Amino acid sequence: MSWFMILGLAAIVFFNRYYFLEPQVKIKLPLILNKMLNYSAPCLLTAICIPVIFFDGDHLRGVINNSYIYAAIFCIVIAIYLKKVLLSVIASLGFFYFINFLINY
């Protein structure tokens, strides 16, 4: 994905979340739409990350020597237990570089 596409998607998600969830904006959406907007960022992140985890260019990555999938699983588990975003990201990055070093060494 190009940087233009990533930044464009981020801008769209930010605009949707800010404009409709900001309390000072006069437009009020139904409750179901507000709940749906709360899931827009995780859905966008999933759409960006899945191709990176499972594909290497045009072909499918293996599971045994795929450091991306191990890091993704670790990130999910650590995020569930810690419930702190910054600490989860730092721990997941550290784990990814460690497992990537072990697999490629």
Coordinates of C-alpha atoms in Angstrom, one line a residue:
M1 CA 0.0 0.0 0.0
S2 CA 1.3 3.4 -0.8
W3 CA 1.7 6.2 1.8
F4 CA -1.0 8.2 0.0
M5 CA -3.6 5.4 0.4
I6 CA -2.7 4.9 4.1
L7 CA -2.8 8.6 4.9
G8 CA -6.1 9.0 2.9
L9 CA -7.7 6.1 4.8
A10 CA -6.5 7.6 8.1
A11 CA -8.0 11.0 7.2
I12 CA -11.3 9.4 6.3
V13 CA -11.5 7.5 9.5
F14 CA -10.5 10.5 11.6
F15 CA -13.0 12.7 9.9
N16 CA -15.8 10.2 10.4
R17 CA -15.0 9.6 14.0
Y18 CA -14.4 13.3 14.9
Y19 CA -17.3 14.8 13.0
F20 CA -19.9 12.4 14.2
L21 CA -18.6 11.6 17.7
E22 CA -17.6 15.1 18.7
P23 CA -20.2 16.4 21.3
Q24 CA -20.1 20.0 20.0
V25 CA -21.2 19.0 16.5
K26 CA -25.0 19.6 16.1
I27 CA -25.6 16.5 14.0
K28 CA -26.7 13.6 16.1
L29 CA -26.6 10.0 14.7
P30 CA -28.7 7.1 15.9
L31 CA -27.2 5.1 18.7
I32 CA -26.5 2.1 16.3
L33 CA -24.5 4.3 14.0
N34 CA -22.4 5.7 16.9
K35 CA -21.6 2.2 18.0
M36 CA -20.6 1.3 14.4
L37 CA -18.3 4.3 14.2
N38 CA -16.5 3.1 17.3
Y39 CA -15.3 0.0 15.3
S40 CA -14.0 1.9 12.3
A41 CA -10.4 2.2 13.4
P42 CA -9.9 -1.5 14.3
C43 CA -11.6 -2.5 11.0
L44 CA -9.3 -0.2 9.1
L45 CA -6.2 -1.5 11.0
T46 CA -7.3 -5.1 10.3
A47 CA -7.7 -4.4 6.6
I48 CA -4.2 -2.9 6.4
C49 CA -2.4 -5.5 8.6
I50 CA -3.9 -8.8 7.2
P51 CA -2.1 -8.6 3.8
V52 CA 1.2 -7.7 5.5
I53 CA 0.9 -10.7 7.9
F54 CA -0.2 -13.3 5.4
F55 CA 1.3 -12.3 2.0
D56 CA 4.9 -11.6 0.8
G57 CA 4.4 -9.8 -2.5
D58 CA 2.2 -12.0 -4.6
H59 CA 2.6 -15.3 -2.7
L60 CA 1.3 -16.6 0.6
R61 CA 3.7 -16.7 3.5
G62 CA 4.3 -20.0 5.3
V63 CA 3.1 -20.4 8.9
I64 CA 6.2 -22.1 10.4
N65 CA 8.7 -19.4 9.6
N66 CA 6.3 -16.4 9.6
S67 CA 7.5 -13.9 12.3
Y68 CA 4.6 -11.6 11.4
I69 CA 1.9 -14.1 12.4
Y70 CA 3.7 -14.9 15.7
A71 CA 4.1 -11.2 16.5
A72 CA 0.4 -10.6 15.6
I73 CA -0.7 -13.4 18.0
F74 CA 1.6 -12.1 20.7
C75 CA 0.2 -8.6 20.2
I76 CA -3.4 -9.7 20.6
V77 CA -2.6 -11.7 23.7
I78 CA -0.6 -9.0 25.3
A79 CA -3.2 -6.3 24.5
I80 CA -5.9 -8.4 26.1
Y81 CA -3.9 -8.7 29.3
L82 CA -2.2 -5.3 29.6
K83 CA -5.0 -3.1 28.3
K84 CA -2.4 -0.3 27.7
V85 CA -1.8 0.6 24.1
L86 CA 1.7 2.1 24.3
L87 CA 3.1 -0.7 26.4
S88 CA 1.4 -3.3 24.2
V89 CA 2.9 -1.8 21.0
I90 CA 6.4 -1.6 22.5
A91 CA 6.3 -5.1 23.8
S92 CA 4.9 -6.4 20.5
L93 CA 7.6 -4.6 18.5
G94 CA 10.3 -6.0 20.8
F95 CA 8.9 -9.5 20.4
F96 CA 8.7 -9.1 16.6
Y97 CA 12.3 -8.1 16.3
F98 CA 13.4 -10.9 18.6
I99 CA 11.4 -13.6 16.8
N100 CA 12.5 -12.2 13.4
F101 CA 16.1 -12.4 14.5
L102 CA 15.6 -16.0 15.7
I103 CA 13.9 -17.1 12.5
N104 CA 16.3 -15.4 10.1
Y105 CA 19.5 -16.4 12.1

